[in-house]
XYZ file of C-alpha atoms in Angstrom:
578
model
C 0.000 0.000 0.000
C 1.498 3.202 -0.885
C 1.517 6.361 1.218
C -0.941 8.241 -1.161
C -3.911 5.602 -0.382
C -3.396 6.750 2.947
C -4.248 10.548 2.099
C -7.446 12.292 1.537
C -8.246 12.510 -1.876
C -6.060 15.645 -3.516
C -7.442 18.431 -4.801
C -6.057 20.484 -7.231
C -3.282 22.295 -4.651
C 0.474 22.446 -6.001
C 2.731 20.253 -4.426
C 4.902 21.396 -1.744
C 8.175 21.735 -4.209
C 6.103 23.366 -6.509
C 5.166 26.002 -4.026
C 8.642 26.227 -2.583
C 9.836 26.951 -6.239
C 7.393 29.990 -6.824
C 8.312 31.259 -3.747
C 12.339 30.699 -4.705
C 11.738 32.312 -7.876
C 10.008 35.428 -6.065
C 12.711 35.538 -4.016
C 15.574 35.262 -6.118
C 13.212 38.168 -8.730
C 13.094 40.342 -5.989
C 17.198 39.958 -4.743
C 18.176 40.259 -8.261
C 15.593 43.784 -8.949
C 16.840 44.537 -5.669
C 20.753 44.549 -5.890
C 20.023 46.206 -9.805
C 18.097 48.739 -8.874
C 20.559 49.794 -5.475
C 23.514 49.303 -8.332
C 21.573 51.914 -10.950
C 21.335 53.868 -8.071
C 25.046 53.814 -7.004
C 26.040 54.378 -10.258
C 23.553 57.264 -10.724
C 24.516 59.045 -8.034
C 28.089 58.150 -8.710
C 28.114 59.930 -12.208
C 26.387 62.932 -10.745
C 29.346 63.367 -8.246
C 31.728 62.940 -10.983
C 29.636 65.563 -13.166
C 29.808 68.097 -10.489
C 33.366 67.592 -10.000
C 33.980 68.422 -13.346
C 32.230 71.235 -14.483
C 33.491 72.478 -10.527
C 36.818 72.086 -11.968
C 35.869 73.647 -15.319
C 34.300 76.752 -13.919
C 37.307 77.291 -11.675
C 39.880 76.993 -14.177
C 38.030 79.619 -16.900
C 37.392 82.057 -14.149
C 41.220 81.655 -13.284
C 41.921 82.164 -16.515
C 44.266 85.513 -17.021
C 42.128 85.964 -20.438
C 38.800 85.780 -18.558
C 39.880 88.411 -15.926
C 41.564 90.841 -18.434
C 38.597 90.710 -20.730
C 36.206 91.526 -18.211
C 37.335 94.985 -18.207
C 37.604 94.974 -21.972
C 34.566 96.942 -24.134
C 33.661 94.255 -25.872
C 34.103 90.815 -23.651
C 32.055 88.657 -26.258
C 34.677 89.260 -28.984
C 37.451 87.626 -26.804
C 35.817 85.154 -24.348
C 32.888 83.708 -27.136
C 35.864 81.650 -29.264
C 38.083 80.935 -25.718
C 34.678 79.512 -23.817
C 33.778 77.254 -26.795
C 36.938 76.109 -27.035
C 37.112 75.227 -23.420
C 33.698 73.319 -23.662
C 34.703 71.573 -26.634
C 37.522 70.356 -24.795
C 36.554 69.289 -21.426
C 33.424 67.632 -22.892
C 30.717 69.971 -20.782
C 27.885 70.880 -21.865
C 28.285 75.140 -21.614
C 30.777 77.059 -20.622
C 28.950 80.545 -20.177
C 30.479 84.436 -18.924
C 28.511 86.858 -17.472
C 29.090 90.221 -16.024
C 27.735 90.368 -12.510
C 24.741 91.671 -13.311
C 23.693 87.764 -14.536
C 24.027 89.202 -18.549
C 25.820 86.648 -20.597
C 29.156 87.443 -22.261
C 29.454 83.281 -23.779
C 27.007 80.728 -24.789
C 26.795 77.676 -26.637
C 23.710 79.038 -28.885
C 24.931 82.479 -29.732
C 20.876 84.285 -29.918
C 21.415 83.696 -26.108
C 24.153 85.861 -25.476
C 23.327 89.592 -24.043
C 20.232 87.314 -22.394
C 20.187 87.137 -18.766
C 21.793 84.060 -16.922
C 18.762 81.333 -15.868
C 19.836 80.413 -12.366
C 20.906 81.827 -9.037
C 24.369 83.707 -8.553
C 23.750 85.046 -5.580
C 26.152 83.193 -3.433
C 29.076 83.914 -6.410
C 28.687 88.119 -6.246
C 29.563 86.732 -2.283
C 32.417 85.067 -3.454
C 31.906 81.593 -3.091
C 31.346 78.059 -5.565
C 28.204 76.797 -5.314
C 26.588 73.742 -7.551
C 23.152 73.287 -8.192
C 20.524 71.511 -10.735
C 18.399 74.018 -12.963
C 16.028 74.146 -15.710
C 18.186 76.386 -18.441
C 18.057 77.062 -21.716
C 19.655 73.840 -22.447
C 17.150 71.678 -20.251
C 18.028 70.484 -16.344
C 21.819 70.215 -15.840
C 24.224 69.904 -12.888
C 25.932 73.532 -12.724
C 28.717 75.227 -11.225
C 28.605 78.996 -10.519
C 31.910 80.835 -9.687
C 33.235 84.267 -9.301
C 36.208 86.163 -11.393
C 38.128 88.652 -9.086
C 40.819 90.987 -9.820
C 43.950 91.931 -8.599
C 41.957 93.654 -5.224
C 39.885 90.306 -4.570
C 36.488 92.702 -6.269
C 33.886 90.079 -8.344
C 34.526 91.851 -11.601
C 32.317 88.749 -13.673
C 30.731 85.420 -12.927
C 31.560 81.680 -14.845
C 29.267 79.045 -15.201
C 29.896 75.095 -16.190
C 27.369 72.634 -16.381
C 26.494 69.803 -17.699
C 23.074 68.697 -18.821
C 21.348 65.566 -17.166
C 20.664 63.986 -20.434
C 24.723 64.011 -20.933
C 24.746 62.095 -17.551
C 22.235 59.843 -18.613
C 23.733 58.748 -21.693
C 26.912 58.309 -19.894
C 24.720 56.059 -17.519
C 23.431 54.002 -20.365
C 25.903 51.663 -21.156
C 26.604 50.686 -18.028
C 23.292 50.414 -16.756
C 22.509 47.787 -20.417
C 25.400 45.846 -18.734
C 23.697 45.810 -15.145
C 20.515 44.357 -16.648
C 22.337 41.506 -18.320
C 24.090 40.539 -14.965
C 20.787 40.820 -13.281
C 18.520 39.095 -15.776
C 21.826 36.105 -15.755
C 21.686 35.721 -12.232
C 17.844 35.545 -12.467
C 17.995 33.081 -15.066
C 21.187 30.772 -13.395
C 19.357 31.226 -9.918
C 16.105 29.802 -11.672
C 17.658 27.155 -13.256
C 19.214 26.289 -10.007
C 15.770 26.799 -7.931
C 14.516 24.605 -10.168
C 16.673 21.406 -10.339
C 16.926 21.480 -6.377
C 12.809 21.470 -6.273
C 13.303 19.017 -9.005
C 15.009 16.521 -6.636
C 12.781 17.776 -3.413
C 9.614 16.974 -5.775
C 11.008 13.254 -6.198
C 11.725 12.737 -2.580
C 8.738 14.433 -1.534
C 6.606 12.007 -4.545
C 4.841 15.660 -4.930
C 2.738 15.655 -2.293
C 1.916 19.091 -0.791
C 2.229 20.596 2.473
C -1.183 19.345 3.537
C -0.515 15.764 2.751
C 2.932 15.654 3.888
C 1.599 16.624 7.178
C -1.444 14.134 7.257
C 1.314 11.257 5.934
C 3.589 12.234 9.487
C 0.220 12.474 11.995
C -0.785 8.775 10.157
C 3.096 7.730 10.676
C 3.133 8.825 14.403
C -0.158 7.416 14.907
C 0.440 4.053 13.628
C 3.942 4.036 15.786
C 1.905 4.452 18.789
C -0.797 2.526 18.400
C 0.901 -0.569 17.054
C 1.680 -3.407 19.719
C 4.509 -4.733 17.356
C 7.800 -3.269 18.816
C 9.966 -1.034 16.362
C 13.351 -0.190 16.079
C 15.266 1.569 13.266
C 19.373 1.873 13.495
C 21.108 3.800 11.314
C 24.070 2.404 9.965
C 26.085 3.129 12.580
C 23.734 0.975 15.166
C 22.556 4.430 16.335
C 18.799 4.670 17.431
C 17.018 6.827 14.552
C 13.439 5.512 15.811
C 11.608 3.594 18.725
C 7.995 3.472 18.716
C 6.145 3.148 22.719
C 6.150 -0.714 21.964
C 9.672 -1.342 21.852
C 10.599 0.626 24.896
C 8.204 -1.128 26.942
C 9.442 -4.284 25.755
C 13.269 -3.208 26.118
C 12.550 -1.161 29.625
C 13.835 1.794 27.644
C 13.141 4.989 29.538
C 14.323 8.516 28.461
C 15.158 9.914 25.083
C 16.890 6.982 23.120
C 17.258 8.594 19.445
C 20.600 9.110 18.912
C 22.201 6.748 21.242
C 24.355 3.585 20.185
C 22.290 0.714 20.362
C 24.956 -1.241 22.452
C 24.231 2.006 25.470
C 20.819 1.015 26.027
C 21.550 -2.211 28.663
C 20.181 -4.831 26.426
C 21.081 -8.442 26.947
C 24.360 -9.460 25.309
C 22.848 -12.484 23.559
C 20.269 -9.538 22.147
C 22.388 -7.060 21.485
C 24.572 -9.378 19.181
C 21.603 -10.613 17.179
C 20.720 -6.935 16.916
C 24.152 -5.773 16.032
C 24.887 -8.859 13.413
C 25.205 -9.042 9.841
C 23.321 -11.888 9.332
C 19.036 -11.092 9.282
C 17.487 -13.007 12.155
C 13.561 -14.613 11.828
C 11.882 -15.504 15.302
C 14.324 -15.271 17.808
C 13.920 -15.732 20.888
C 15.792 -13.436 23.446
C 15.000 -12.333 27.334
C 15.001 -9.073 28.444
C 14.923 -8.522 32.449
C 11.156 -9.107 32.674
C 9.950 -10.316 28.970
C 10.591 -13.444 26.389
C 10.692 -11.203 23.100
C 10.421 -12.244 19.564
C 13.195 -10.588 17.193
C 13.278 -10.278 13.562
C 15.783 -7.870 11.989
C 16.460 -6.788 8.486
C 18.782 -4.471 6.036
C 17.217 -1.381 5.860
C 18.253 0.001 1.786
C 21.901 -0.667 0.716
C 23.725 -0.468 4.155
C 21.525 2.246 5.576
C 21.007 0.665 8.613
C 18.513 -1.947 10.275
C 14.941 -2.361 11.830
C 14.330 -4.525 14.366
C 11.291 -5.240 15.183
C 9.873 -7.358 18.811
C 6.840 -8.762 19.243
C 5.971 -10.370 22.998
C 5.528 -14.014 24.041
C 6.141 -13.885 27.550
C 1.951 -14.829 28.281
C 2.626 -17.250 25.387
C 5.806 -18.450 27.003
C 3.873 -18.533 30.404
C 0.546 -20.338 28.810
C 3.560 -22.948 27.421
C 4.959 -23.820 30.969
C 0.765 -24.080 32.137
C 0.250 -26.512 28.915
C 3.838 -28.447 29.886
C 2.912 -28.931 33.382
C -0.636 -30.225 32.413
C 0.859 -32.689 29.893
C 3.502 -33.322 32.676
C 0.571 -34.152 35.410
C -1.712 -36.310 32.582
C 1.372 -37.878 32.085
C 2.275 -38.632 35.827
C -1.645 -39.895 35.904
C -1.354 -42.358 33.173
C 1.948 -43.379 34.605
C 0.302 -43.957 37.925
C -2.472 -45.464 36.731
C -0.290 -47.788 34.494
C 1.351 -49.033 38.183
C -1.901 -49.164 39.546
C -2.857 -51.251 37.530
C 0.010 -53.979 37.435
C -0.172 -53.363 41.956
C -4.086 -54.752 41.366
C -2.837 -57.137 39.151
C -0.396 -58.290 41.789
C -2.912 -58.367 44.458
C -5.277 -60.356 42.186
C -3.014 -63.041 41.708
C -2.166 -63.223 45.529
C -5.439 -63.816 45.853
C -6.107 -66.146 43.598
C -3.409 -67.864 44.348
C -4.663 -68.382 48.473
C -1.960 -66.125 49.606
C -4.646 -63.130 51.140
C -1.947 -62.058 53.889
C 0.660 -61.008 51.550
C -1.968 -59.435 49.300
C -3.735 -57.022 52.146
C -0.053 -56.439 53.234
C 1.502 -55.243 49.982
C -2.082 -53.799 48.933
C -1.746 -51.554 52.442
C 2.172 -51.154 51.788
C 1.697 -49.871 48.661
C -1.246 -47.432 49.982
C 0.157 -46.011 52.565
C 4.111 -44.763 50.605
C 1.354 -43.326 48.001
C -0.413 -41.300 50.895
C 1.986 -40.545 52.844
C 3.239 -38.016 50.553
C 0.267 -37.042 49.287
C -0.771 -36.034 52.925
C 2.279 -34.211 53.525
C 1.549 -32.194 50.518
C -1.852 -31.039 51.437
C -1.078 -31.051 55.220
C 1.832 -28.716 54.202
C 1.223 -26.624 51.369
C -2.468 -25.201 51.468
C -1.953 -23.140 48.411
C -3.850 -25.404 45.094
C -1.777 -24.545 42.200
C 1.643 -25.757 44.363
C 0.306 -28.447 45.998
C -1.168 -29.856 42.315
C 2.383 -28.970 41.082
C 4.562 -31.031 43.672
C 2.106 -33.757 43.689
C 2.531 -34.085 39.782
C 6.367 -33.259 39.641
C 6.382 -35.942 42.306
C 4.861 -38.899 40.483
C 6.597 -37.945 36.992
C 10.129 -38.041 39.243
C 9.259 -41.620 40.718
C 8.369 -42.597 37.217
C 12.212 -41.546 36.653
C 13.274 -43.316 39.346
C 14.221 -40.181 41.526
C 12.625 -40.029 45.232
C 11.204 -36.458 45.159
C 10.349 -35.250 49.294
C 8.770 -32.348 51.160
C 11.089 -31.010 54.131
C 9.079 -30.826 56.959
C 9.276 -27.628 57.755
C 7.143 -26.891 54.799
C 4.047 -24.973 55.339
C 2.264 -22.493 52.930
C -1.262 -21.525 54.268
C -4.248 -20.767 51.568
C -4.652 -17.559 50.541
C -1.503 -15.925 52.329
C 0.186 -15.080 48.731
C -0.616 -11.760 46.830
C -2.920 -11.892 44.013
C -0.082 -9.984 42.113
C 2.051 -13.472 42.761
C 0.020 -15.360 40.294
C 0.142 -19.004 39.400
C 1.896 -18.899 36.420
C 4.622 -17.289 38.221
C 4.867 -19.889 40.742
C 4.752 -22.973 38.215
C 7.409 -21.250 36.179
C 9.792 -20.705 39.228
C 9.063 -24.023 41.146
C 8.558 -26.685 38.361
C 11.591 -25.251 36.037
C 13.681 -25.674 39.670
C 12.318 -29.675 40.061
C 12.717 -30.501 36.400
C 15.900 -29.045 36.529
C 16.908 -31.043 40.158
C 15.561 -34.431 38.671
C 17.593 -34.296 35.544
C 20.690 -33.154 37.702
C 20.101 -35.938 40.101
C 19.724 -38.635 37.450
C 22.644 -37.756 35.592
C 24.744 -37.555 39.084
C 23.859 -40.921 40.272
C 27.016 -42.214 39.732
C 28.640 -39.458 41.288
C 27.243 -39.453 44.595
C 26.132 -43.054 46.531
C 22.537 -43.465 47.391
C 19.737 -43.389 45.490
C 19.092 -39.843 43.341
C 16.771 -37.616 45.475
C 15.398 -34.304 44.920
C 14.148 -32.148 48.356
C 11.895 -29.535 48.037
C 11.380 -26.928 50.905
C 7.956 -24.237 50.212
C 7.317 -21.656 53.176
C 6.827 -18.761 54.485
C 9.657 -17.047 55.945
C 9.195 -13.696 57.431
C 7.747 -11.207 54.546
C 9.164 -13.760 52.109
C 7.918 -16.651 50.256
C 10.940 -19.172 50.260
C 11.366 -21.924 47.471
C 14.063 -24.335 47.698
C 15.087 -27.150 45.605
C 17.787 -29.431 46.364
C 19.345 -32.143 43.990
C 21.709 -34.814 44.820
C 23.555 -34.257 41.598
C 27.175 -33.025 40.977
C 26.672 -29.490 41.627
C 27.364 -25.973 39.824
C 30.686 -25.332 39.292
C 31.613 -21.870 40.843
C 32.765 -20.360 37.847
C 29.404 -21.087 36.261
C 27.281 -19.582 38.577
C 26.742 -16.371 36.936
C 26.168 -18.404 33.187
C 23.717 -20.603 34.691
C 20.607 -17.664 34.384
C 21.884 -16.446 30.918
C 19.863 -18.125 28.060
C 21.417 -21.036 26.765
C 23.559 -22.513 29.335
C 23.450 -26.138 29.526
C 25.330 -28.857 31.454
C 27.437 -29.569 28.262
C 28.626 -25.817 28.320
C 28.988 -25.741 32.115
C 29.703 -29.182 33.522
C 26.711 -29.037 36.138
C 24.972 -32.317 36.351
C 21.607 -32.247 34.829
C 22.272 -28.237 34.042
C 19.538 -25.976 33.866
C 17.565 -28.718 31.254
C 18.562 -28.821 27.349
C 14.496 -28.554 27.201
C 14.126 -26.790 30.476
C 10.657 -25.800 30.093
C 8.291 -26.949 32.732
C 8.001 -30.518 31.910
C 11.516 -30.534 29.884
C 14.547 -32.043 30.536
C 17.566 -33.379 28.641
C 16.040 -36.451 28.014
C 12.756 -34.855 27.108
C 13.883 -32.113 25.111
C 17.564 -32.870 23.925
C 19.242 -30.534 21.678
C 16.560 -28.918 20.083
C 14.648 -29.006 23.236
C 11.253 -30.850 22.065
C 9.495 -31.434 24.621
C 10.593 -28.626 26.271
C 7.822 -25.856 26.692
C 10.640 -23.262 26.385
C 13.180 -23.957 24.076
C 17.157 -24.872 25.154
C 18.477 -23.333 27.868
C 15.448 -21.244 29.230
C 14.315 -22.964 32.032
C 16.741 -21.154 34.876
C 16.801 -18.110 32.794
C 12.971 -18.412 33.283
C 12.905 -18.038 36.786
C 15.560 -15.476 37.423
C 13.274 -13.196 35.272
C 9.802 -14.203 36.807
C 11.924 -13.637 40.188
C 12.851 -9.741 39.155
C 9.896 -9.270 37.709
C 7.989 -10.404 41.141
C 11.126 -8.255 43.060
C 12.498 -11.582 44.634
C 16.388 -12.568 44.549
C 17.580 -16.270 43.346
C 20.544 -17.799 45.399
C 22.854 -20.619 43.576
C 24.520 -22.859 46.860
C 25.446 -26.122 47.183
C 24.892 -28.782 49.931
C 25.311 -32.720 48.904
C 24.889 -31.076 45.260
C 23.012 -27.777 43.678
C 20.789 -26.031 45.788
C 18.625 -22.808 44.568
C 17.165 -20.637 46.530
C 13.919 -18.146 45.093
C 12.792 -15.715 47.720
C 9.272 -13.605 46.685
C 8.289 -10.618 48.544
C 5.142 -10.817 49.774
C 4.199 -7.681 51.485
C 5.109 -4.532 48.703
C 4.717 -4.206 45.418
C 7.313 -4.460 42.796
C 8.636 -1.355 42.048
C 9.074 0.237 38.513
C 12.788 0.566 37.113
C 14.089 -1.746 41.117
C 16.978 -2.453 39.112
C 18.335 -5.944 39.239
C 16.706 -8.298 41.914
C 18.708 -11.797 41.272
C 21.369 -12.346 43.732
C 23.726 -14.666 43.221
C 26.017 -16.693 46.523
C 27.846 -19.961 46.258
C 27.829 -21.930 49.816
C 31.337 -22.950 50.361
């Protein structure tokens, strides 16, 4: 399904490159008018200044002029200064060099009807002896003009000289360099438009042109869909950095805080996880533990090397519904063996009395009776809670089936009702029948180790605020350097040398013999059985103890009286009895 089917349907709106390259375009149009029109103006104002330096200079140099002075006083000025003024203006490339007497009557012009006229313009500040510039309307149109005094030898204003230059001069001075300024600016235009347009070009592929509107209603669907899907989701970039996490995952992981951005291998996860996460090799339905869950891990390639997604899904009620189904098979078992010797003890008893002998068959009939009670009444005299009491009863008759005596220490006592509804059964039948299984496998396979016949001893009570399970083997023991393997998924007795291990099938139910190395029969796959209960013992807030007595000996205590608190830390606690 593709993102668009997602979407409302579109209406005619432009997509969000194509409104991103209008806007470019404006912008770029408006830098490019901008910076030509502040040039123009620059320049503009740039030839003015030069144009009033000039015809400044101009003006200063006729009315310095020995010629200009001497003619002043001369009867007829015209005669000398009409050919000398020309030939001035001619030269310096102004547009007028006109001289005046100081009553403003002109001596010099470039038209000559104009001479005798009166000067158009103000010369009041040269009769005071000063330079002054200014733009006027003249006979020759606006110009930029200069207006400066002649003295004599006494300092006296004896005539006035005007330069000037007129502003359509300037303006076709201006002209070629503005023609140049509008080809830069119309280049840059068109180079920043090309430009504009093969970036929106690419943005318009990433983006599949969808517009602002859709983009937006594509990332609320994306961030709804992360939340509300139970599936956890992880996506690494390719440097096993955290680029996404949806609520699932971190509840699954026990991730709390910001985790974008942080390497994978900072987040605490299980090493056996963290490899399978940080691997080359794609992994389908794997089964890892985190502190408090059985998690489900597939991982991919994300791309060509762009990094990975992981994604979890959760199977610790499926895992716990498993070790319920493996102890009922375990218990229909342990009835059907039972019944089995039942019915070869009536069998016996039949022919005893058949054969006369009706002594020997009430005695072994009553024998018989009375080893099966017996334990059976210490059960239910002992342990008042149902769901343990069914369990050692059943994990009792499959371990005589196996030819292990399985007992209840005396000082057993659990009353009804005395355990916290949060302790629930599941819990309990993980914890206590993974610990049996595990004792009956390790006291078979230690038989030849230790004399006697192979026992297991199993001690359930109250002790304090604590509900204490204990299970005893007569096996060959943990090794000490094994104790802290022996919770990690995957430890076996080949790995670690314990006798019987922690169950090649080590579900509840699951044994090496049941299970072996692909752990069938074994409600929880190889090597999960002690890892098992260390986790249902955090996740309850109780510790696990590893000692050793005649052989392995662990140790589950269960608070009773608080709930488990949120982010405790880790509860197992490991000892090894001398």
């Amino acid at each position: 399904m593709s993102a668009r089917t997602l979407l409302p349907p579109r209406r005619l709106v432009r997509s969000l490159a194509g409104q991103l390259f209008v806007v470019q375009v404006v912008i770029v149009a408006a830098v490019v008018a901008g910076g030509a029109v502040l040039a123009y103006l620059f320049t503009a104002g740039r030839a003015d200044d030069a144009a009033r330096r000039q015809v400044t200079a101009v003006a200063r140099a006729v009315a310095d002029s020995p010629t200009v002075r001497d003619a002043a006083g001369a009867p007829d000025p015209t005669a000398v200064l009409q050919p000398y003024a020309e030939r001035v203006r001619v030269d310096t490339g102004v547009s007028f060099v006109t001289v005046m007497d100081t009553a403003g009557v002109r001596w010099t012009h470039p038209l000559p009807e104009q001479i005798g006229r009166p000067f158009l313009g103000h010369i009041d500040w040269a009769l005071a002896g000063e330079t002054r510039s200014e733009t006027y309307t003249g006979t020759l149109g606006p110009s930029v003009r200069v207006v400066t005094p002649v003295l004599d030898e006494r300092h006296r204003v004896v005539a006035l000289v005007s330069a000037g230059i007129t502003v359509q001069s300037i303006s076709a001075q201006l002209r070629g360099p503005l023609l140049a300024l509008v080809g830069v600016a119309a280049a840059a235009l068109a180079v920043g438009g090309i430009g504009t347009y093969l970036a929106n070009s690419r943005l318009r592929r990433h983006t599949h042109g969808m517009g602002p509107a859709e983009l937006s209603h594509l990332y609320e669907y994306h961030q709804a869909t992360l939340h509300a899907v139970r599936e956890g989701l992880v996506l690494l970039d390719r440097d096993h950095r955290v680029v996404l996490c949806n609520d699932a995952a971190r509840e699954l992981l026990g991730l709390e805080g910001a985790v974008e951005g942080r390497p994978v291998d900072g987040l605490g996860l299980p090493d056996a996880l963290l490899a399978a996460v940080c691997g080359d090799a794609p992994v389908r339905d794997e089964v890892h533990l985190t502190a408090e869950r059985v998690v489900v891990l597939n991982t991919s390639t994300i791309g060509t090397g762009l990094g990975r997604v992981l994604t979890l899904r959760d199977h610790t009620e499926l895992q716990a519904l498993s070790g319920e189904l493996d102890s009922v098979r375990g218990f229909t078992e342990a009835l059907g063996a039972q019944a089995h010797e039942a019915a070869n003890r009536l069998h016996a008893v039949v022919s005893l009395i058949e054969l006369g002998r009706h002594r020997e068959a009430v005695e072994f009939a009553t024998a018989e009776l009375a080893l099966a009670q017996r334990l059976t009444d210490r059960v239910v005299a002992a342990v008042g809670e149902p769901v343990l009491a069914a369990l050692l009863l059943g994990k009792a008759a499959q371990a005589a089936e196996r030819g292990v005596e399985l007992t209840l220490t005396p000082d057993s006592s659990i009353d009804d009702g005395v355990l916290p509804p949060r302790l629930t059964a599941r819990d309990l039948i993980t914890v206590l029948g993974n610990l049996i299984d595990n004792a009956v496998d390790a006291a078979i396979t230690g038989a030849a180790a230790n004399p006697g016949p192979p026992e297991v001893t199993v001690t359930a009570r109250i002790e304090g605020e604590h509900l204490l399970l204990r299970v005893a083997d007569t096996g060959a023991g943990i090794d000490p350097g094994a104790v802290e393997d022996v919770f990690r998924r995957g430890w076996s007795t080949k790995q670690a040398g314990r006798a019987g291990g922690n169950g090649q099938g080590s579900g509840d139910g699951g044994s090496d013999q049941q299970g072996g190395e692909g752990g069938e029969g074994g409600g929880h796959g190889r090597g999960l059985g002690l890892a098992l209960v260390a986790q249902a013992a955090r996740r309850n807030g109780g510790t696990v103890e590893v000692g050793r007595e005649r052989g392995a000996v662990l140790t589950v205590r269960l608070p009773l009286d608080r709930p488990v608190r949120e982010g405790a830390g880790e509860h197992r606690r490991v000892a090894v009895a001398p």
